[in-house]
PDB file of N, CA and C in Angstrom:
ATOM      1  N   UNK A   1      34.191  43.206  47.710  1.00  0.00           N
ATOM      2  CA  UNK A   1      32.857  42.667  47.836  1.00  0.00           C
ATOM      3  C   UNK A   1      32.579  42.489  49.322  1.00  0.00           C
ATOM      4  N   UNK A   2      31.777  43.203  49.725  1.00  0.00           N
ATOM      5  CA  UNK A   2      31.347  43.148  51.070  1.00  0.00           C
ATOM      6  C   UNK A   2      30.086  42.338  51.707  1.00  0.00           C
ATOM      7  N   UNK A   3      30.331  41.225  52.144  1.00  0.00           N
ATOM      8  CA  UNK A   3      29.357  40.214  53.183  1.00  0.00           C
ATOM      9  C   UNK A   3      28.058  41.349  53.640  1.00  0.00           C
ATOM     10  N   UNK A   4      26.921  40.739  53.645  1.00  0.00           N
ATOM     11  CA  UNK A   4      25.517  41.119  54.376  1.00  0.00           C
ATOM     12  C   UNK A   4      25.726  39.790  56.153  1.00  0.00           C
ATOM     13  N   UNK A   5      25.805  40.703  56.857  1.00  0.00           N
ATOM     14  CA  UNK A   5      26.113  39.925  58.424  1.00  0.00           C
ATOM     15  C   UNK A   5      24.558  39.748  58.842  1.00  0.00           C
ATOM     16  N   UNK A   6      24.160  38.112  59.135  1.00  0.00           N
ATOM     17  CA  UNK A   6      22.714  38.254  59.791  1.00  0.00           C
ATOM     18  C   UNK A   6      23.371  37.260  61.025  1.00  0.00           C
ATOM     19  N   UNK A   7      22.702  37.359  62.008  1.00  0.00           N
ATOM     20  CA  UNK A   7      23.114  37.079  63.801  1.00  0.00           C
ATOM     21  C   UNK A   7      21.520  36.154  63.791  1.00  0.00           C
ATOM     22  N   UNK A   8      21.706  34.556  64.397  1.00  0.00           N
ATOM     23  CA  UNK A   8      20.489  33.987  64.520  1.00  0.00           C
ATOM     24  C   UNK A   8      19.981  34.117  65.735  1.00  0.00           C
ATOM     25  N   UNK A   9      18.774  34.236  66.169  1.00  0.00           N
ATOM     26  CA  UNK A   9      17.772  34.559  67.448  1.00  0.00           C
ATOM     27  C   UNK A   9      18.964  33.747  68.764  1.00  0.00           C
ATOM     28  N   UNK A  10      19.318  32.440  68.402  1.00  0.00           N
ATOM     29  CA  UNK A  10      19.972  32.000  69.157  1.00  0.00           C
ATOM     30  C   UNK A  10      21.245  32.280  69.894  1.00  0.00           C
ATOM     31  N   UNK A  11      22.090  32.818  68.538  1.00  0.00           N
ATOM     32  CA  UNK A  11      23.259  33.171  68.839  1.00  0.00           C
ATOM     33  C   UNK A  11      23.278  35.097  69.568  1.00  0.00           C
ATOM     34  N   UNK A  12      22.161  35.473  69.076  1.00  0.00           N
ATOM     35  CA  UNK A  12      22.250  36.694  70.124  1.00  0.00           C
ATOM     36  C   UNK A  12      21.807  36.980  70.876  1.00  0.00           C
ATOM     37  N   UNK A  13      21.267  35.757  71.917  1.00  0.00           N
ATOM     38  CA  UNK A  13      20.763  35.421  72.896  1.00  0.00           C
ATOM     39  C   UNK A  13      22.363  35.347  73.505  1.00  0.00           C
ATOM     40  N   UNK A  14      22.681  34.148  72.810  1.00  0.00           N
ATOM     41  CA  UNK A  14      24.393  33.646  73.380  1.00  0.00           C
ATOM     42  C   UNK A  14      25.042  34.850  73.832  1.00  0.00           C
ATOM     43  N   UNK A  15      25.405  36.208  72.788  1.00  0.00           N
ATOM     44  CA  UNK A  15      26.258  37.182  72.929  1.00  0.00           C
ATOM     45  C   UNK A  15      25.603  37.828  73.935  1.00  0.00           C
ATOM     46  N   UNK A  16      24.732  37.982  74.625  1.00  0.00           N
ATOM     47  CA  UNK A  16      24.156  38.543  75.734  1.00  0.00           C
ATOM     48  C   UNK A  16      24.640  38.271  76.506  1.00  0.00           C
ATOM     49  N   UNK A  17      24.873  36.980  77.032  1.00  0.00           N
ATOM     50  CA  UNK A  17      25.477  36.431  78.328  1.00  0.00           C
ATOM     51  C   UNK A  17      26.750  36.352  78.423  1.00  0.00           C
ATOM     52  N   UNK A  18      27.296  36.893  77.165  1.00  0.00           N
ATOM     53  CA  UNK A  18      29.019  37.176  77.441  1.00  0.00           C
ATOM     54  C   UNK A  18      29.950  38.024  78.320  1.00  0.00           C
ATOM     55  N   UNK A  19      30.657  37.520  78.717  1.00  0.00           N
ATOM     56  CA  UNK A  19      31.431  38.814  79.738  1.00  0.00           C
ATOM     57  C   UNK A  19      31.430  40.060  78.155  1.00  0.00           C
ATOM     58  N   UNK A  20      31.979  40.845  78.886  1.00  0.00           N
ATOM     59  CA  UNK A  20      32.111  42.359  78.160  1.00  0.00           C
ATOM     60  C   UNK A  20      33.074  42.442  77.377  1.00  0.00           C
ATOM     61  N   UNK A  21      34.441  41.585  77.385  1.00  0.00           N
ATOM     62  CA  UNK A  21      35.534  41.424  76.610  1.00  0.00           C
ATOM     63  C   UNK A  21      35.387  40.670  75.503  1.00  0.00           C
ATOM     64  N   UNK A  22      34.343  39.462  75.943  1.00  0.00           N
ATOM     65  CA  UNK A  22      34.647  38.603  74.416  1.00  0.00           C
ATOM     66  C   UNK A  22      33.699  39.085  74.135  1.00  0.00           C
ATOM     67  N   UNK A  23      32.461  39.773  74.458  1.00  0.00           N
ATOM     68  CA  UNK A  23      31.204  40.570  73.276  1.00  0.00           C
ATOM     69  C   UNK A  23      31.957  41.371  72.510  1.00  0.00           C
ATOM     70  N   UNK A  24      33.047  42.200  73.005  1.00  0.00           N
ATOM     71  CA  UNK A  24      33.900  43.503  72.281  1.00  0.00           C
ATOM     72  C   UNK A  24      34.601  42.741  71.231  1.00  0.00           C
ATOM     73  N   UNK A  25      35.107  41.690  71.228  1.00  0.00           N
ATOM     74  CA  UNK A  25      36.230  40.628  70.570  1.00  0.00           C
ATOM     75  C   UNK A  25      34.955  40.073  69.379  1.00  0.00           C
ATOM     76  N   UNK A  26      33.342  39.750  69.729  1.00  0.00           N
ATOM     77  CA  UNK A  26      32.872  38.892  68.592  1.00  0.00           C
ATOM     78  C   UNK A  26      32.299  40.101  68.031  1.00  0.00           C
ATOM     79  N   UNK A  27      32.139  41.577  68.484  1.00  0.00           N
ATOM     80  CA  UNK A  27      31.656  42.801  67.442  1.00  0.00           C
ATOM     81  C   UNK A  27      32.534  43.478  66.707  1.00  0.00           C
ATOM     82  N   UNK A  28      34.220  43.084  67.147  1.00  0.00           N
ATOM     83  CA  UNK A  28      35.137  43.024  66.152  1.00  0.00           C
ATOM     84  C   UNK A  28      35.180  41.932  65.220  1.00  0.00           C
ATOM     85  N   UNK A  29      35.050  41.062  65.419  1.00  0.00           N
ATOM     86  CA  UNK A  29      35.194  39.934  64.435  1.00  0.00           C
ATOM     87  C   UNK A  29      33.916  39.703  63.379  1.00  0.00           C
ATOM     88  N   UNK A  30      33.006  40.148  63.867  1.00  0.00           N
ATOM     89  CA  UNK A  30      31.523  40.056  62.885  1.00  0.00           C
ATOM     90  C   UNK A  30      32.101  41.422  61.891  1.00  0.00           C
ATOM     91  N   UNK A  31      32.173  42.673  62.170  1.00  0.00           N
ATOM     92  CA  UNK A  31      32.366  43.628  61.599  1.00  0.00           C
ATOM     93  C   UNK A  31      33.552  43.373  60.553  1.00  0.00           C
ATOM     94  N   UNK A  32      34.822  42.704  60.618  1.00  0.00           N
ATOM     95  CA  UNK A  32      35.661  41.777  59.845  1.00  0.00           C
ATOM     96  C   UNK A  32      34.905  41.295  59.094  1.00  0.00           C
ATOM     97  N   UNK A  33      34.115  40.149  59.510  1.00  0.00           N
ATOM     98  CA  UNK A  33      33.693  38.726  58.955  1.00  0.00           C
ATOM     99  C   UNK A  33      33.040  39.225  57.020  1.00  0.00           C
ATOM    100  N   UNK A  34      32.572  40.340  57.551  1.00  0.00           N
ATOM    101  CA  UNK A  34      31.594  41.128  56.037  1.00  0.00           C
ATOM    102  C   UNK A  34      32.360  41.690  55.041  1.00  0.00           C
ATOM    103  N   UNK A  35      33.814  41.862  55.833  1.00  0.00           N
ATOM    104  CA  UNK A  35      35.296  42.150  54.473  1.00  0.00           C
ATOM    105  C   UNK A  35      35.874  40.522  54.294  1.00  0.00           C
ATOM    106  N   UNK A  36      35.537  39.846  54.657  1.00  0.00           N
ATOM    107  CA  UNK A  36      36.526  38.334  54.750  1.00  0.00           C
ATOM    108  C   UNK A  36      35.891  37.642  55.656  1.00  0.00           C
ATOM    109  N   UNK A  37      35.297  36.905  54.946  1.00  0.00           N
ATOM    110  CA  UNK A  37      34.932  35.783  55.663  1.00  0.00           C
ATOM    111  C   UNK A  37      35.121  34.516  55.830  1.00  0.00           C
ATOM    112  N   UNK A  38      36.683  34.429  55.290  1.00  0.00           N
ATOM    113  CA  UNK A  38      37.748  33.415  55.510  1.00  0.00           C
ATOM    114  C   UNK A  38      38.616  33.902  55.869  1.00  0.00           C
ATOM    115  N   UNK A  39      39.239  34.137  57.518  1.00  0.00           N
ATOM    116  CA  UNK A  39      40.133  34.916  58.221  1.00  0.00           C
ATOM    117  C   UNK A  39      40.575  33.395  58.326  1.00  0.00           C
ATOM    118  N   UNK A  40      42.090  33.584  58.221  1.00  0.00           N
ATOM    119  CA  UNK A  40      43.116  32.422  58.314  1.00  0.00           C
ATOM    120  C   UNK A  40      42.957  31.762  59.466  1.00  0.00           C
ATOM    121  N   UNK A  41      42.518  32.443  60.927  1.00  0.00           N
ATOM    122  CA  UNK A  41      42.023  31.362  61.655  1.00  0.00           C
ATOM    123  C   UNK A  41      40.703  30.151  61.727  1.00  0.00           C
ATOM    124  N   UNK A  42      39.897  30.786  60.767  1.00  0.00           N
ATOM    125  CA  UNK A  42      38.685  30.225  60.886  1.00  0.00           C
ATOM    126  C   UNK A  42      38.625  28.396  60.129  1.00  0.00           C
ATOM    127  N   UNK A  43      38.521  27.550  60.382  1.00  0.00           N
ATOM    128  CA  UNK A  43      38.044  26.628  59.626  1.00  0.00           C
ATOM    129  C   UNK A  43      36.940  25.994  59.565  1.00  0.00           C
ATOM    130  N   UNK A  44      37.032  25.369  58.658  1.00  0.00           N
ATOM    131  CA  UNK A  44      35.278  25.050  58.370  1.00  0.00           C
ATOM    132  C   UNK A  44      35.101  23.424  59.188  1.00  0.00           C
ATOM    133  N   UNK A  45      33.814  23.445  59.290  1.00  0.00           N
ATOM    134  CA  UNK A  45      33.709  22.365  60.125  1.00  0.00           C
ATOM    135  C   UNK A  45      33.753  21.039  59.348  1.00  0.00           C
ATOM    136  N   UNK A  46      34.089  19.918  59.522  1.00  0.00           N
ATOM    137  CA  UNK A  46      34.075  18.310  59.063  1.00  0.00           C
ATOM    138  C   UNK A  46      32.264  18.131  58.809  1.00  0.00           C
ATOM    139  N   UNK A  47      32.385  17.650  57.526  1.00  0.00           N
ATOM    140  CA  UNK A  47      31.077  17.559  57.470  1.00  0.00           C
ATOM    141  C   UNK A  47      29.783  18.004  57.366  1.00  0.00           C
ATOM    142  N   UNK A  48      30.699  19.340  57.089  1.00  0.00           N
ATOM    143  CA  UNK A  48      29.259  20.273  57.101  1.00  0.00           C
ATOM    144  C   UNK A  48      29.720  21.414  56.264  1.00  0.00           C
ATOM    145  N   UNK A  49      29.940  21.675  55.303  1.00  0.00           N
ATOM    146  CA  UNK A  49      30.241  22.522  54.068  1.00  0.00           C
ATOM    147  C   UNK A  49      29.791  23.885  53.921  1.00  0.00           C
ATOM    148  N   UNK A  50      30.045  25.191  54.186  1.00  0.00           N
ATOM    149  CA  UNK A  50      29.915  26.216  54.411  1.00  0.00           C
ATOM    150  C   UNK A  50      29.418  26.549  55.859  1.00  0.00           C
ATOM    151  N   UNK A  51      29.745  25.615  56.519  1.00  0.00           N
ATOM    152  CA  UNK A  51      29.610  26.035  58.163  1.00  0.00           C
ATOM    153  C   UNK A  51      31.297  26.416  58.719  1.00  0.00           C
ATOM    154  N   UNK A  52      32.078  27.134  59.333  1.00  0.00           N
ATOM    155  CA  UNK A  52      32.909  27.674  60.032  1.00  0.00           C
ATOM    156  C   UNK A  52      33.006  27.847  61.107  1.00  0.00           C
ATOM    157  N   UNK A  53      34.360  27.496  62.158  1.00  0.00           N
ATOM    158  CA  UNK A  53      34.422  28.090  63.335  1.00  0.00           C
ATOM    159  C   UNK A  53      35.512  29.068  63.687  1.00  0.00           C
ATOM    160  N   UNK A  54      35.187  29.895  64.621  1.00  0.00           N
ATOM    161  CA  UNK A  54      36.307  30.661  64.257  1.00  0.00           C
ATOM    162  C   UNK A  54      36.698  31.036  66.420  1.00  0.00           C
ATOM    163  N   UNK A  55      37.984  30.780  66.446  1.00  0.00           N
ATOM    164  CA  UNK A  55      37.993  31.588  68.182  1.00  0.00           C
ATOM    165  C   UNK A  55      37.987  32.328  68.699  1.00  0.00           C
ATOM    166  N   UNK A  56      37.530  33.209  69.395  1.00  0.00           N
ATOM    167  CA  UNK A  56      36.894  33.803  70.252  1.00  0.00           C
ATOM    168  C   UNK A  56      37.749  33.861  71.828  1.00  0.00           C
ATOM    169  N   UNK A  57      38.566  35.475  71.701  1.00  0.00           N
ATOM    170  CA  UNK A  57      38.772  35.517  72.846  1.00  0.00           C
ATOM    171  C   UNK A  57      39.408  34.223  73.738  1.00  0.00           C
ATOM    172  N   UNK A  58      39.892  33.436  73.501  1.00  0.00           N
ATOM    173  CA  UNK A  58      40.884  31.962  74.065  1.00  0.00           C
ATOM    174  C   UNK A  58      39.767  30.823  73.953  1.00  0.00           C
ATOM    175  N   UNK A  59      38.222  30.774  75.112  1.00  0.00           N
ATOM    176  CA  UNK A  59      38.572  29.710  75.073  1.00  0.00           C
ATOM    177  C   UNK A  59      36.940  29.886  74.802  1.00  0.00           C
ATOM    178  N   UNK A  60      36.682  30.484  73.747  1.00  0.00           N
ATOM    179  CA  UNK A  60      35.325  30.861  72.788  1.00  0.00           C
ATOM    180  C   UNK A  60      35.007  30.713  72.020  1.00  0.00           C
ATOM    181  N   UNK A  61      34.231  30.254  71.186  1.00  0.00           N
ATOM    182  CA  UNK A  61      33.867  29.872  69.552  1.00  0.00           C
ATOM    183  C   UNK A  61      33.149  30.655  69.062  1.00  0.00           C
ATOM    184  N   UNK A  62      32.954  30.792  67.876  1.00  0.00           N
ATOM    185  CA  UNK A  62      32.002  31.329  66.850  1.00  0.00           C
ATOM    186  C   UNK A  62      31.783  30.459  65.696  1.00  0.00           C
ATOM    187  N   UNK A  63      29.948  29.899  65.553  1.00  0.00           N
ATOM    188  CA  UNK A  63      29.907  29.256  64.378  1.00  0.00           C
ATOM    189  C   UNK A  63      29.538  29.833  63.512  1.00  0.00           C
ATOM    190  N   UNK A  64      29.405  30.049  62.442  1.00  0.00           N
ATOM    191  CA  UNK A  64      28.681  30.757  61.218  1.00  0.00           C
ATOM    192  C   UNK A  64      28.802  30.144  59.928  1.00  0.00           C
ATOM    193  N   UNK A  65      27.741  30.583  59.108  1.00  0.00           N
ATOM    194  CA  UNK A  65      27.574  30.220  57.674  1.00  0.00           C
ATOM    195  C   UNK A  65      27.968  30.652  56.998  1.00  0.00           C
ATOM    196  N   UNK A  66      28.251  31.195  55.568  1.00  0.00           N
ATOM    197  CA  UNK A  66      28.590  32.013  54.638  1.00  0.00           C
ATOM    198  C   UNK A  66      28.172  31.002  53.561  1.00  0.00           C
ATOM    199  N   UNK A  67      26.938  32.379  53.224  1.00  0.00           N
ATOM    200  CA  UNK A  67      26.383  31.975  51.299  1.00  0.00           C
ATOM    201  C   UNK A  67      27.308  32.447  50.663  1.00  0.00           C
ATOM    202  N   UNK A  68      27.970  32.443  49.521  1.00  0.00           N
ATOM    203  CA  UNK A  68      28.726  33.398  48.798  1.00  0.00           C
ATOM    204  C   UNK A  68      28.263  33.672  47.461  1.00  0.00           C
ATOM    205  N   UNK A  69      27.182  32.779  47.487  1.00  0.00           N
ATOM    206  CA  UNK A  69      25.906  33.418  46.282  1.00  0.00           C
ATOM    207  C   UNK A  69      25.219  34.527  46.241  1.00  0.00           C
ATOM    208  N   UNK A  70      24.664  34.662  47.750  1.00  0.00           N
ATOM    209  CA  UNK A  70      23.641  35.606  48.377  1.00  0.00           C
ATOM    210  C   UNK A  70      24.761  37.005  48.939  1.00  0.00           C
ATOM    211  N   UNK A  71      25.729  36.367  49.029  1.00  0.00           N
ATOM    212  CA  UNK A  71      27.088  37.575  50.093  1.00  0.00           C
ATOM    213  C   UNK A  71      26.325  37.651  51.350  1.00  0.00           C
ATOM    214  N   UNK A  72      26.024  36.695  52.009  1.00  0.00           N
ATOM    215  CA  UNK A  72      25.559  36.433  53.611  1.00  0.00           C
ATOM    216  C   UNK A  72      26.037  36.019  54.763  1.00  0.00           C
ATOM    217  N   UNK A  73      26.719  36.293  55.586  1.00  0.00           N
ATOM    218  CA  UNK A  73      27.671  35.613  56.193  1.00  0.00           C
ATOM    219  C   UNK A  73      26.634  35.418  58.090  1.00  0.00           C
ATOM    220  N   UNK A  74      25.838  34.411  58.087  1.00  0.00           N
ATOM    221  CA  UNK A  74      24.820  34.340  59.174  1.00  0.00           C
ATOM    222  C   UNK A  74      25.559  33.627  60.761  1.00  0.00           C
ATOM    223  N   UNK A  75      25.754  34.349  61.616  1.00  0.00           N
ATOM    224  CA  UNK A  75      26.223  33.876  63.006  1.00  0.00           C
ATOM    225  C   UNK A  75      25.318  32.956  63.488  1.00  0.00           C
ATOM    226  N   UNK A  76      25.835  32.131  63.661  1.00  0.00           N
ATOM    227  CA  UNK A  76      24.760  30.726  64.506  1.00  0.00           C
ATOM    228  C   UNK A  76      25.286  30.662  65.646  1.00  0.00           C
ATOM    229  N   UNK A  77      26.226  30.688  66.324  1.00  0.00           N
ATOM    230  CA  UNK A  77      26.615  29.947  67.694  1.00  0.00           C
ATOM    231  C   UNK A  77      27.650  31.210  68.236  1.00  0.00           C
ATOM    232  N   UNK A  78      27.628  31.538  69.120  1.00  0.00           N
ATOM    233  CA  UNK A  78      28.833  31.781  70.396  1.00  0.00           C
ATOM    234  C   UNK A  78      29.207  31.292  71.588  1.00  0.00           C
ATOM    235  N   UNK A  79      29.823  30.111  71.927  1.00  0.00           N
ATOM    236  CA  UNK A  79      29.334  29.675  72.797  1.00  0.00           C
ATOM    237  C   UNK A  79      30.939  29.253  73.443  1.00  0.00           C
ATOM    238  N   UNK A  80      31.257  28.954  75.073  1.00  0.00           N
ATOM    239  CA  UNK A  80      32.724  28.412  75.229  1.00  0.00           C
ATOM    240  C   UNK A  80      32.925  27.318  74.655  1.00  0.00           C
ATOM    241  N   UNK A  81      34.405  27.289  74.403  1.00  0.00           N
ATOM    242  CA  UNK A  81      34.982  25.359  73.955  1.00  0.00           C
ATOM    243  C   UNK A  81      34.240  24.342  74.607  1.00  0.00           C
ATOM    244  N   UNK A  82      33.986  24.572  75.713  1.00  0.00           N
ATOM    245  CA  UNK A  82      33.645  23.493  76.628  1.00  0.00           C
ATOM    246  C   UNK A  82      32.155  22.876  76.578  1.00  0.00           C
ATOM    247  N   UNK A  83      31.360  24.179  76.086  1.00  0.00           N
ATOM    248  CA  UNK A  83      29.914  24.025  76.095  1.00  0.00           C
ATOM    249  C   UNK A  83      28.798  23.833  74.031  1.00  0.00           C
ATOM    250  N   UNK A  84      30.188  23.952  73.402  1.00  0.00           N
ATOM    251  CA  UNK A  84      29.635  24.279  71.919  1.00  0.00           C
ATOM    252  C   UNK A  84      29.248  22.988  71.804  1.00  0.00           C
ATOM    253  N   UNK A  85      28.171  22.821  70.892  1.00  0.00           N
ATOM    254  CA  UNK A  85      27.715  21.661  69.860  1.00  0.00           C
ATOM    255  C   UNK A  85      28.074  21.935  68.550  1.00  0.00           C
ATOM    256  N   UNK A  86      28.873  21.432  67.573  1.00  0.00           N
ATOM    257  CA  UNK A  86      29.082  21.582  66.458  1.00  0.00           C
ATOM    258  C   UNK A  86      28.042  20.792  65.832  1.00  0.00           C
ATOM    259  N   UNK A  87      27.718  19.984  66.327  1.00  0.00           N
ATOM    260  CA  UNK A  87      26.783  19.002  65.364  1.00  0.00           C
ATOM    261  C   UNK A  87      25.651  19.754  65.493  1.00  0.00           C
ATOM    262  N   UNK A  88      25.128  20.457  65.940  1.00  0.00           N
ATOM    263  CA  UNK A  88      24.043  21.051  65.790  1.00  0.00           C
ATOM    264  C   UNK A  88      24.226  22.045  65.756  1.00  0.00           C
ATOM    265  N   UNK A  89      25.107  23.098  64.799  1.00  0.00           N
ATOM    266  CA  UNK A  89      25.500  24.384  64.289  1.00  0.00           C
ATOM    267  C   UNK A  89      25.033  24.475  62.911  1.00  0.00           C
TER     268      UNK A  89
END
């Protein structure tokens, strides 16, 4: 069963401003994300129930959703450790 991948206005704004290595690292990992979208690193966030983060290249995040009603797996955030908001993912 294969995931439908949607990327939010925000977050591919984010992947724009990435160096060239971790863009290559989150267009591998999105292209994954639509066979499995529970990769053993990823966990889901406290408090917020079908939201996920997953790392990125060392010191990078990725937030995303996954319907598993719809088979949607929607990118919200790319952003460094240092600079992410989870609470507002």
């Amino acid at each position: 069963m294969s995931y439908q991948i949607e990327i939010s206005n925000e977050a591919a704004r984010e992947i724009k401003k990435l160096p060239g290595y971790v863009r290559a690292e989150v267009r591998r990992l999105v292209r994954e994300l639509g066979d499995n979208p529970y990769p053993p690193p990823a966990r889901e966030l406290q408090g917020k129930p079908g939201i996920y983060r997953l790392w990125v290249a060392g010191r990078w995040r990725m937030v995303y959703a996954i319907d598993d009603e719809a088979l949607i797996v929607t990118i919200r955030r790319v952003r460094s450790k240092a600079t992410i908001d989870y609470a507002s993912a």
